[in-house]
CSV table of N, CA and C in Angstrom, one decimal:
chain,number,residue,atom,x,y,z
K,216,MET,N,-24.0,-46.8,-2.5
K,216,MET,CA,-22.7,-46.2,-2.4
K,216,MET,C,-22.4,-45.3,-3.5
K,217,PHE,N,-22.6,-45.8,-4.8
K,217,PHE,CA,-22.4,-44.9,-6.0
K,217,PHE,C,-23.3,-43.7,-6.0
K,218,PHE,N,-24.6,-43.9,-5.6
K,218,PHE,CA,-25.5,-42.8,-5.6
K,218,PHE,C,-25.1,-41.8,-4.5
K,219,GLY,N,-24.7,-42.2,-3.4
K,219,GLY,CA,-24.3,-41.3,-2.3
K,219,GLY,C,-23.0,-40.5,-2.8
K,220,LEU,N,-22.1,-41.1,-3.4
K,220,LEU,CA,-20.8,-40.5,-3.8
K,220,LEU,C,-21.1,-39.5,-5.0
K,221,SER,N,-21.9,-39.9,-5.9
K,221,SER,CA,-22.3,-39.0,-7.0
K,221,SER,C,-23.1,-37.8,-6.5
K,222,THR,N,-24.0,-38.0,-5.6
K,222,THR,CA,-24.7,-36.9,-5.0
K,222,THR,C,-23.8,-35.9,-4.3
K,223,LEU,N,-22.9,-36.5,-3.5
K,223,LEU,CA,-21.9,-35.7,-2.8
K,223,LEU,C,-21.1,-34.8,-3.8
K,224,LEU,N,-20.6,-35.4,-4.8
K,224,LEU,CA,-19.8,-34.7,-5.8
K,224,LEU,C,-20.7,-33.6,-6.5
K,225,LEU,N,-21.9,-33.8,-6.8
K,225,LEU,CA,-22.8,-32.8,-7.4
K,225,LEU,C,-23.0,-31.7,-6.4
K,226,ILE,N,-23.2,-32.0,-5.1
K,226,ILE,CA,-23.4,-30.9,-4.2
K,226,ILE,C,-22.1,-30.1,-4.0
K,227,GLN,N,-20.9,-30.7,-4.0
K,227,GLN,CA,-19.7,-30.0,-3.8
K,227,GLN,C,-19.2,-29.3,-5.0
K,228,THR,N,-19.7,-29.7,-6.2
K,228,THR,CA,-19.2,-29.1,-7.4
K,228,THR,C,-19.9,-27.8,-7.7
K,229,LYS,N,-19.2,-26.7,-7.7
K,229,LYS,CA,-19.8,-25.4,-8.1
K,229,LYS,C,-18.7,-24.7,-8.9
K,230,PRO,N,-19.1,-23.9,-9.8
K,230,PRO,CA,-18.1,-23.2,-10.6
K,230,PRO,C,-17.1,-22.3,-9.7
K,231,LEU,N,-15.8,-22.4,-10.1
K,231,LEU,CA,-14.8,-21.6,-9.4
K,231,LEU,C,-14.8,-20.2,-10.1
K,232,VAL,N,-15.0,-19.2,-9.3
K,232,VAL,CA,-15.0,-17.8,-9.8
K,232,VAL,C,-13.9,-17.1,-9.2
K,233,GLY,N,-13.1,-16.3,-10.0
K,233,GLY,CA,-12.0,-15.5,-9.5
K,233,GLY,C,-12.5,-14.4,-8.6
K,234,GLN,N,-11.7,-13.9,-7.8
K,234,GLN,CA,-12.0,-12.8,-6.9
K,234,GLN,C,-12.5,-11.6,-7.8
K,235,GLU,N,-13.6,-11.0,-7.4
K,235,GLU,CA,-14.1,-9.8,-8.1
K,235,GLU,C,-13.2,-8.7,-7.8
K,236,SER,N,-12.9,-7.9,-8.8
K,236,SER,CA,-12.0,-6.7,-8.6
K,236,SER,C,-12.6,-5.5,-9.4
K,237,ARG,N,-12.2,-4.3,-9.0
K,237,ARG,CA,-12.6,-3.1,-9.7
K,237,ARG,C,-11.7,-2.0,-9.3
K,238,TRP,N,-11.6,-1.0,-10.2
K,238,TRP,CA,-10.8,0.2,-9.9
K,238,TRP,C,-11.7,1.1,-9.1
K,239,GLY,N,-11.1,1.7,-8.1
K,239,GLY,CA,-11.8,2.7,-7.2
K,239,GLY,C,-11.9,4.0,-8.0
K,240,SER,N,-13.0,4.7,-7.8
K,240,SER,CA,-13.1,6.0,-8.4
K,240,SER,C,-12.6,7.1,-7.4
K,241,PRO,N,-12.1,8.2,-7.9
K,241,PRO,CA,-11.5,9.3,-7.1
K,241,PRO,C,-12.5,9.9,-6.1
K,242,GLY,N,-13.8,9.8,-6.4
K,242,GLY,CA,-14.8,10.4,-5.5
K,242,GLY,C,-15.2,9.5,-4.3
K,243,GLU,N,-14.8,8.2,-4.3
K,243,GLU,CA,-15.1,7.3,-3.2
K,243,GLU,C,-14.4,7.6,-1.9
K,244,GLU,N,-15.2,7.5,-0.8
K,244,GLU,CA,-14.6,7.9,0.5
K,244,GLU,C,-13.4,7.0,0.8
K,245,THR,N,-13.4,5.7,0.5
K,245,THR,CA,-12.3,4.9,0.9
K,245,THR,C,-11.1,5.2,0.0
K,246,VAL,N,-11.3,5.5,-1.3
K,246,VAL,CA,-10.2,5.9,-2.1
K,246,VAL,C,-9.6,7.2,-1.6
K,247,LYS,N,-10.4,8.2,-1.3
K,247,LYS,CA,-9.9,9.5,-0.7
K,247,LYS,C,-9.1,9.2,0.5
K,248,PHE,N,-9.6,8.3,1.4
K,248,PHE,CA,-8.8,8.0,2.6
K,248,PHE,C,-7.5,7.4,2.3
K,249,ILE,N,-7.5,6.4,1.4
K,249,ILE,CA,-6.2,5.7,1.0
K,249,ILE,C,-5.2,6.7,0.4
K,250,ILE,N,-5.7,7.6,-0.5
K,250,ILE,CA,-4.8,8.5,-1.1
K,250,ILE,C,-4.3,9.6,-0.1
K,251,ALA,N,-5.1,10.0,0.8
K,251,ALA,CA,-4.7,11.0,1.8
K,251,ALA,C,-3.6,10.3,2.8
K,252,SER,N,-3.9,9.0,3.1
K,252,SER,CA,-2.9,8.3,3.9
K,252,SER,C,-1.6,8.1,3.2
K,253,GLU,N,-1.7,7.8,1.9
K,253,GLU,CA,-0.4,7.6,1.1
K,253,GLU,C,0.3,8.9,1.1
K,254,ALA,N,-0.4,10.0,1.0
K,254,ALA,CA,0.3,11.3,1.0
K,254,ALA,C,1.0,11.6,2.3
K,255,LYS,N,0.4,11.2,3.4
K,255,LYS,CA,1.1,11.4,4.7
K,255,LYS,C,2.4,10.6,4.7
K,256,TRP,N,2.3,9.3,4.2
K,256,TRP,CA,3.5,8.5,4.2
K,256,TRP,C,4.6,9.1,3.3
K,257,ALA,N,4.2,9.5,2.1
K,257,ALA,CA,5.1,10.1,1.2
K,257,ALA,C,5.8,11.4,1.9
K,258,ASN,N,5.0,12.1,2.7
K,258,ASN,CA,5.5,13.3,3.3
K,258,ASN,C,6.3,13.0,4.6
K,259,ALA,N,6.3,11.8,5.0
K,259,ALA,CA,7.0,11.4,6.3
K,259,ALA,C,8.6,11.7,6.2
K,260,ALA,N,9.1,11.6,5.0
K,260,ALA,CA,10.5,11.9,4.8
K,260,ALA,C,10.9,13.4,5.0
K,261,CYS,N,9.9,14.2,4.8
K,261,CYS,CA,10.1,15.7,4.9
K,261,CYS,C,9.7,16.2,6.3
K,262,SER,N,8.7,15.6,6.9
K,262,SER,CA,8.3,16.0,8.3
K,262,SER,C,7.6,14.9,9.0
K,263,PRO,N,7.7,14.8,10.3
K,263,PRO,CA,7.1,13.7,11.0
K,263,PRO,C,5.6,13.7,10.8
K,264,GLN,N,5.0,12.5,10.7
K,264,GLN,CA,3.6,12.3,10.4
K,264,GLN,C,3.1,11.3,11.5
K,265,PRO,N,2.7,11.9,12.7
K,265,PRO,CA,2.3,11.0,13.8
K,265,PRO,C,1.1,10.1,13.5
K,266,ASP,N,0.2,10.5,12.6
K,266,ASP,CA,-1.0,9.7,12.3
K,266,ASP,C,-0.6,8.4,11.6
K,267,LEU,N,0.6,8.3,11.1
K,267,LEU,CA,0.9,7.1,10.3
K,267,LEU,C,0.8,5.8,11.2
K,268,LYS,N,1.0,6.0,12.5
K,268,LYS,CA,0.9,4.8,13.4
K,268,LYS,C,-0.5,4.1,13.3
K,269,ASN,N,-1.5,4.9,12.9
K,269,ASN,CA,-2.8,4.3,12.8
K,269,ASN,C,-3.1,3.7,11.4
K,270,VAL,N,-2.3,4.1,10.4
K,270,VAL,CA,-2.5,3.6,9.1
K,270,VAL,C,-1.6,2.3,8.8
K,271,ILE,N,-0.5,2.2,9.4
K,271,ILE,CA,0.4,1.1,9.2
K,271,ILE,C,0.0,0.0,10.2
K,272,ALA,N,-0.3,-1.2,9.7
K,272,ALA,CA,-0.7,-2.3,10.6
K,272,ALA,C,0.5,-2.8,11.4
K,273,ASP,N,0.1,-3.3,12.6
K,273,ASP,CA,1.2,-3.8,13.5
K,273,ASP,C,2.0,-4.9,12.9
K,274,ASP,N,1.3,-5.7,12.0
K,274,ASP,CA,2.0,-6.8,11.4
K,274,ASP,C,2.5,-6.5,10.0
K,275,PHE,N,2.7,-5.2,9.7
K,275,PHE,CA,3.2,-4.7,8.4
K,275,PHE,C,4.5,-5.2,8.1
K,276,GLN,N,4.8,-5.5,6.8
K,276,GLN,CA,6.1,-5.9,6.2
K,276,GLN,C,6.3,-5.1,4.9
K,277,GLY,N,7.4,-4.4,4.8
K,277,GLY,CA,7.7,-3.7,3.6
K,277,GLY,C,9.0,-4.2,3.0
K,278,THR,N,9.2,-3.9,1.7
K,278,THR,CA,10.5,-4.2,1.1
K,278,THR,C,11.0,-2.9,0.5
K,279,SER,N,12.2,-2.4,0.9
K,279,SER,CA,12.7,-1.2,0.4
K,279,SER,C,13.3,-1.3,-1.0
K,280,PRO,N,13.7,-0.2,-1.6
K,280,PRO,CA,14.3,-0.4,-3.0
K,280,PRO,C,15.6,-1.2,-3.0
K,281,SER,N,16.3,-1.2,-1.8
K,281,SER,CA,17.5,-2.0,-1.7
K,281,SER,C,17.3,-3.4,-1.5
K,282,GLY,N,16.0,-3.8,-1.2
K,282,GLY,CA,15.7,-5.2,-0.9
K,282,GLY,C,15.6,-5.5,0.6
K,283,ARG,N,15.9,-4.5,1.4
K,283,ARG,CA,15.8,-4.7,2.9
K,283,ARG,C,14.4,-4.8,3.3
K,284,ARG,N,14.1,-5.7,4.2
K,284,ARG,CA,12.8,-5.9,4.8
K,284,ARG,C,12.7,-4.9,6.0
K,285,TYR,N,11.5,-4.4,6.2
K,285,TYR,CA,11.3,-3.5,7.4
K,285,TYR,C,9.9,-3.7,7.9
K,286,GLY,N,9.7,-3.3,9.2
K,286,GLY,CA,8.4,-3.5,9.8
K,286,GLY,C,7.8,-2.1,10.1
K,287,LYS,N,6.8,-2.1,11.0
K,287,LYS,CA,6.0,-0.9,11.3
K,287,LYS,C,6.9,0.2,11.9
K,288,LYS,N,7.8,-0.2,12.8
K,288,LYS,CA,8.6,0.8,13.5
K,288,LYS,C,9.4,1.6,12.5
K,289,ASP,N,10.0,1.0,11.5
K,289,ASP,CA,10.8,1.7,10.5
K,289,ASP,C,9.9,2.5,9.6
K,290,ALA,N,8.7,1.9,9.3
K,290,ALA,CA,7.8,2.6,8.4
K,290,ALA,C,7.2,3.9,8.9
K,291,ILE,N,7.1,4.0,10.2
K,291,ILE,CA,6.5,5.2,10.8
K,291,ILE,C,7.5,6.2,11.3
K,292,SER,N,8.8,5.8,11.3
K,292,SER,CA,9.8,6.7,11.9
K,292,SER,C,10.3,7.7,10.9
K,293,THR,N,10.7,8.9,11.4
K,293,THR,CA,11.2,10.0,10.6
K,293,THR,C,12.5,10.4,11.2
K,294,ASP,N,13.6,10.4,10.4
K,294,ASP,CA,14.9,10.9,10.9
K,294,ASP,C,14.9,12.4,10.8
K,295,THR,N,14.6,13.1,12.0
K,295,THR,CA,14.5,14.6,12.0
K,295,THR,C,15.8,15.3,11.8
K,296,LYS,N,16.9,14.5,11.8
K,296,LYS,CA,18.2,15.1,11.6
K,296,LYS,C,18.6,15.1,10.1
K,297,ALA,N,17.9,14.4,9.3
K,297,ALA,CA,18.2,14.2,7.9
K,297,ALA,C,16.9,14.3,7.1
K,298,LEU,N,16.1,15.4,7.2
K,298,LEU,CA,14.9,15.5,6.5
K,298,LEU,C,15.1,15.8,5.0
K,299,ASP,N,14.3,15.2,4.2
K,299,ASP,CA,14.2,15.5,2.8
K,299,ASP,C,13.4,16.8,2.6
K,300,ARG,N,13.4,17.3,1.4
K,300,ARG,CA,12.5,18.4,1.1
K,300,ARG,C,11.7,18.1,-0.2
K,301,ASP,N,10.7,18.9,-0.4
K,301,ASP,CA,9.9,18.8,-1.6
K,301,ASP,C,9.3,17.4,-1.8
K,302,CYS,N,8.8,16.8,-0.7
K,302,CYS,CA,8.2,15.5,-0.9
K,302,CYS,C,6.9,15.7,-1.6
K,303,GLN,N,6.7,14.9,-2.6
K,303,GLN,CA,5.5,14.9,-3.5
K,303,GLN,C,4.9,13.6,-3.8
K,304,LEU,N,3.6,13.5,-3.6
K,304,LEU,CA,2.9,12.2,-4.0
K,304,LEU,C,2.5,12.4,-5.5
K,305,GLY,N,2.8,11.4,-6.3
K,305,GLY,CA,2.4,11.4,-7.7
K,305,GLY,C,1.0,10.8,-7.8
K,306,GLN,N,0.7,10.3,-8.9
K,306,GLN,CA,-0.6,9.6,-9.2
K,306,GLN,C,-0.7,8.3,-8.4
K,307,VAL,N,-1.9,8.1,-7.8
K,307,VAL,CA,-2.2,6.9,-7.1
K,307,VAL,C,-3.5,6.3,-7.7
K,308,LYS,N,-3.5,5.0,-8.0
K,308,LYS,CA,-4.6,4.3,-8.4
K,308,LYS,C,-4.9,3.2,-7.4
K,309,VAL,N,-6.2,3.0,-7.1
K,309,VAL,CA,-6.6,2.0,-6.1
K,309,VAL,C,-7.5,0.9,-6.8
K,310,ARG,N,-7.1,-0.3,-6.6
K,310,ARG,CA,-7.9,-1.4,-7.1
K,310,ARG,C,-8.4,-2.2,-5.9
K,311,PHE,N,-9.7,-2.5,-5.9
K,311,PHE,CA,-10.3,-3.2,-4.8
K,311,PHE,C,-10.5,-4.7,-5.2
K,312,PHE,N,-10.3,-5.6,-4.3
K,312,PHE,CA,-10.6,-7.0,-4.5
K,312,PHE,C,-11.5,-7.4,-3.3
K,313,GLY,N,-12.8,-7.5,-3.7
K,313,GLY,CA,-13.8,-7.7,-2.7
K,313,GLY,C,-14.0,-6.5,-1.8
K,314,ASP,N,-14.4,-6.7,-0.5
K,314,ASP,CA,-14.7,-5.6,0.4
K,314,ASP,C,-13.6,-5.3,1.4
K,315,SER,N,-12.6,-6.2,1.4
K,315,SER,CA,-11.6,-6.0,2.4
K,315,SER,C,-10.1,-5.9,2.0
K,316,ILE,N,-9.9,-6.0,0.7
K,316,ILE,CA,-8.5,-5.9,0.2
K,316,ILE,C,-8.5,-4.8,-0.9
K,317,ALA,N,-7.4,-4.0,-0.8
K,317,ALA,CA,-7.2,-2.9,-1.8
K,317,ALA,C,-5.7,-2.9,-2.1
K,318,ILE,N,-5.4,-2.7,-3.4
K,318,ILE,CA,-4.0,-2.5,-3.7
K,318,ILE,C,-3.9,-1.0,-4.3
K,319,ALA,N,-2.9,-0.3,-3.7
K,319,ALA,CA,-2.7,1.1,-4.2
K,319,ALA,C,-1.4,1.1,-5.0
K,320,TYR,N,-1.4,1.6,-6.2
K,320,TYR,CA,-0.3,1.7,-7.1
K,320,TYR,C,0.0,3.2,-7.2
K,321,GLY,N,1.3,3.6,-6.8
K,321,GLY,CA,1.6,5.0,-6.8
K,321,GLY,C,3.0,5.3,-7.1
K,322,ALA,N,3.3,6.6,-7.0
K,322,ALA,CA,4.6,7.2,-7.2
K,322,ALA,C,4.8,8.4,-6.3
K,323,GLU,N,6.0,8.6,-6.0
K,323,GLU,CA,6.4,9.8,-5.1
K,323,GLU,C,7.8,10.2,-5.4
K,324,SER,N,8.1,11.4,-5.0
K,324,SER,CA,9.5,11.9,-5.2
K,324,SER,C,9.8,12.8,-4.0
K,325,ALA,N,11.2,13.0,-3.8
K,325,ALA,CA,11.7,13.9,-2.7
K,325,ALA,C,13.1,14.3,-3.1
K,326,VAL,N,13.5,15.4,-2.6
K,326,VAL,CA,14.9,15.9,-2.8
K,326,VAL,C,15.6,15.5,-1.5
K,327,LYS,N,16.7,14.7,-1.7
K,327,LYS,CA,17.5,14.3,-0.6
K,327,LYS,C,18.9,15.0,-0.6
K,328,ALA,N,19.3,15.4,0.6
K,328,ALA,CA,20.6,16.1,0.7
K,328,ALA,C,21.6,15.1,1.3
K,329,LYS,N,22.8,15.0,0.7
K,329,LYS,CA,23.8,14.1,1.2
K,329,LYS,C,25.2,14.8,0.9
K,330,ASP,N,26.0,15.0,1.9
K,330,ASP,CA,27.3,15.6,1.7
K,330,ASP,C,27.2,16.9,1.0
K,331,GLY,N,26.2,17.7,1.4
K,331,GLY,CA,26.1,19.0,0.8
K,331,GLY,C,25.5,19.1,-0.6
K,332,GLU,N,25.2,17.9,-1.1
K,332,GLU,CA,24.6,17.9,-2.5
K,332,GLU,C,23.2,17.4,-2.5
K,333,GLU,N,22.3,18.0,-3.3
K,333,GLU,CA,20.9,17.6,-3.3
K,333,GLU,C,20.6,16.8,-4.6
K,334,THR,N,19.9,15.7,-4.4
K,334,THR,CA,19.5,14.8,-5.5
K,334,THR,C,18.0,14.5,-5.4
K,335,LYS,N,17.3,14.6,-6.5
K,335,LYS,CA,15.9,14.2,-6.5
K,335,LYS,C,15.8,12.7,-6.6
K,336,HIS,N,15.0,12.0,-5.8
K,336,HIS,CA,14.8,10.6,-5.8
K,336,HIS,C,13.3,10.3,-6.1
K,337,CYS,N,13.1,9.3,-7.0
K,337,CYS,CA,11.7,9.0,-7.4
K,337,CYS,C,11.5,7.5,-7.1
K,338,LEU,N,10.3,7.2,-6.7
K,338,LEU,CA,9.9,5.9,-6.4
K,338,LEU,C,8.6,5.5,-7.0
K,339,ILE,N,8.4,4.3,-7.4
K,339,ILE,CA,7.0,3.8,-7.7
K,339,ILE,C,6.9,2.7,-6.6
K,340,TRP,N,5.6,2.5,-6.2
K,340,TRP,CA,5.4,1.5,-5.2
K,340,TRP,C,4.0,0.8,-5.3
K,341,THR,N,3.9,-0.3,-4.6
K,341,THR,CA,2.6,-1.0,-4.5
K,341,THR,C,2.4,-1.3,-3.0
K,342,ASP,N,1.3,-0.8,-2.5
K,342,ASP,CA,0.9,-1.0,-1.1
K,342,ASP,C,-0.3,-1.8,-1.0
K,343,THR,N,-0.3,-2.8,-0.2
K,343,THR,CA,-1.5,-3.7,0.1
K,343,THR,C,-2.2,-3.2,1.3
K,344,TRP,N,-3.5,-2.9,1.1
K,344,TRP,CA,-4.4,-2.5,2.2
K,344,TRP,C,-5.3,-3.6,2.6
K,345,LEU,N,-5.6,-3.7,3.9
K,345,LEU,CA,-6.5,-4.7,4.4
K,345,LEU,C,-7.5,-4.0,5.4
K,346,LYS,N,-8.7,-4.4,5.2
K,346,LYS,CA,-9.7,-3.8,6.1
K,346,LYS,C,-10.0,-4.9,7.2
K,347,ARG,N,-9.6,-4.5,8.4
K,347,ARG,CA,-9.8,-5.4,9.6
K,347,ARG,C,-10.7,-4.7,10.6
K,348,ASP,N,-11.6,-5.3,11.2
K,348,ASP,CA,-12.5,-4.7,12.2
K,348,ASP,C,-12.9,-3.3,11.8
K,349,GLY,N,-13.3,-3.2,10.5
K,349,GLY,CA,-13.8,-1.9,10.0
K,349,GLY,C,-12.7,-0.8,9.7
K,350,LYS,N,-11.5,-1.2,9.8
K,350,LYS,CA,-10.4,-0.2,9.7
K,350,LYS,C,-9.4,-0.6,8.6
K,351,TRP,N,-9.2,0.3,7.7
K,351,TRP,CA,-8.3,0.1,6.6
K,351,TRP,C,-6.8,0.4,7.0
K,352,GLN,N,-5.9,-0.5,6.8
K,352,GLN,CA,-4.5,-0.3,7.1
K,352,GLN,C,-3.6,-1.0,6.0
K,353,ILE,N,-2.4,-0.4,5.9
K,353,ILE,CA,-1.4,-1.0,5.0
K,353,ILE,C,-0.7,-2.2,5.7
K,354,VAL,N,-0.7,-3.3,5.0
K,354,VAL,CA,-0.1,-4.5,5.6
K,354,VAL,C,1.2,-4.9,4.9
K,355,ALA,N,1.4,-4.4,3.7
K,355,ALA,CA,2.6,-4.7,2.9
K,355,ALA,C,2.9,-3.6,1.9
K,356,ALA,N,4.2,-3.4,1.6
K,356,ALA,CA,4.6,-2.4,0.7
K,356,ALA,C,5.8,-2.9,-0.1
K,357,GLN,N,5.9,-2.5,-1.3
K,357,GLN,CA,7.1,-2.8,-2.2
K,357,GLN,C,7.5,-1.5,-2.9
K,358,ASP,N,8.7,-1.0,-2.7
K,358,ASP,CA,9.1,0.2,-3.3
K,358,ASP,C,10.3,0.0,-4.3
K,359,THR,N,10.2,0.7,-5.4
K,359,THR,CA,11.3,0.6,-6.4
K,359,THR,C,11.7,2.0,-6.8
K,360,ASN,N,13.1,2.2,-6.8
K,360,ASN,CA,13.6,3.4,-7.4
K,360,ASN,C,13.5,3.5,-8.9
K,361,ILE,N,13.2,4.6,-9.4
K,361,ILE,CA,13.1,4.8,-10.8
K,361,ILE,C,13.8,6.1,-11.2
K,362,PRO,N,14.2,6.3,-12.4
K,362,PRO,CA,14.8,7.6,-12.8
K,362,PRO,C,13.7,8.6,-12.8
K,363,CYS,N,14.1,9.8,-12.3
K,363,CYS,CA,13.1,10.9,-12.2
K,363,CYS,C,13.0,11.6,-13.6
K,364,LYS,N,11.8,12.0,-13.9
K,364,LYS,CA,11.6,12.7,-15.2
K,364,LYS,C,12.1,14.1,-15.0
K,365,PRO,N,12.8,14.6,-16.0
K,365,PRO,CA,13.3,16.0,-15.9
K,365,PRO,C,12.2,17.1,-15.7
């Protein structure tokens, strides 16, 4: 009994290793795809981006700067009656965790009009990408308002 138990423990015991991670380089095809997709999403406030439906996963969940949760329907919709202008994607860095998870860390800005007054709004965000069936999609997002630099 003791021999069997100790043998089982030796077989089952292996060192625990954390998930391998690395920063993506700007020349990588997947990084280019992720950044181009993030640019489309950043521009969705200024003009409709029909391709977003392919980038946002059906089971997507996001958290807006106000703390409101939203799903894919809200993530891909554009209010064409209240378009922003000067939508810009800032720097985006992509970190990979294994072959099927990536986290994109980025920033964006847009000029919003309300009651005849324009205000620049700036966000930093973290988007979680998952590769399923050979296709990269955003499954989660967290956005935070920040003061815009002059």
